[in-house]
């Protein structure tokens, strides 16, 4: 635990073990120790949130979100799980496991006629295993999803990564897996990233959708996407007003609590398009 705490503060540090001051700190320290076996034993699960088409001719998708259902600590959601893995030095293992799960998970509710894809959040830092992509691609098709039915959601931080990550992304993309840029339109979002690394879709960050749709930003993203012939998804749609606005602006898909929460078995609200 002292080692993890030193790592959290950067390289070349040392730390003394002091019993945790808060319950949350203690819980995370315990989880860091257990995460390795949870990954190895396949105890992580995916929950799915519907991504609903806003015009005809598109099939719906489902974003998978990693969960660790821990017997003592309850459901650990993706963001915290990723942070714990990072500090524990398990990001690369987690990435390999997320790809495996996205492909192998049993989805009896996934109807290939009206559902087009499952997306998975694999942070670039989780693609640090030199042959993560090759090993994964070799197994594709043996099981439940075609490469064309798999989407990887990446944040822009991925574009600043090194050669191993870039190599993994290229292997995945040339196998026919699509790549969507996640949470676009906040912070240092830059259109130049879309040129440097070709993506197949842009997910518009929920801060541009809720509480109010930032119409000029959404319009801009929709026109860039049209020029590049790629798809757009509005994230975090919570009200029917927001849904009406993004539909009017020509966004391709909507995702958010209005259309369905992430659950083990998703139930998308159907909308007329
Ligand atoms: O973009 P990213 O992959 O970080 O988003 C996924 C997260 O967003 C999930 O944790 C999910 O629970 C959350 N989320 C999904 N839909 C909504 C929504 O409509 N509103 C808010 N506030 N959060 C949402
Ligand atoms: Mn996402």
Coordinates of N, CA, C and O and ligand atoms in Angstrom, one line a residue, residues 63 121 153 182 203 235, ligand 2:
X63 N -23.4 1.4 -25.5 CA -22.1 1.7 -24.9 C -21.9 0.8 -23.7 O -22.7 0.7 -22.8
X121 N -15.1 1.5 -23.8 CA -14.2 2.6 -23.5 C -12.9 2.0 -23.1 O -12.7 1.3 -22.1
X153 N -14.2 3.6 -28.0 CA -14.4 5.0 -27.7 C -13.1 5.5 -27.0 O -12.6 5.0 -26.0
X182 N -14.4 10.2 -27.9 CA -15.3 10.3 -26.8 C -15.2 11.7 -26.1 O -14.1 12.3 -26.1
X203 N -18.3 11.6 -30.3 CA -19.3 11.7 -29.3 C -19.3 13.1 -28.7 O -18.2 13.5 -28.1
X235 N -24.2 13.0 -26.2 CA -24.1 12.3 -24.9 C -24.9 13.0 -23.9 O -25.1 14.3 -24.0
Ligands
LIG2 MN1 -17.8 6.7 -23.5

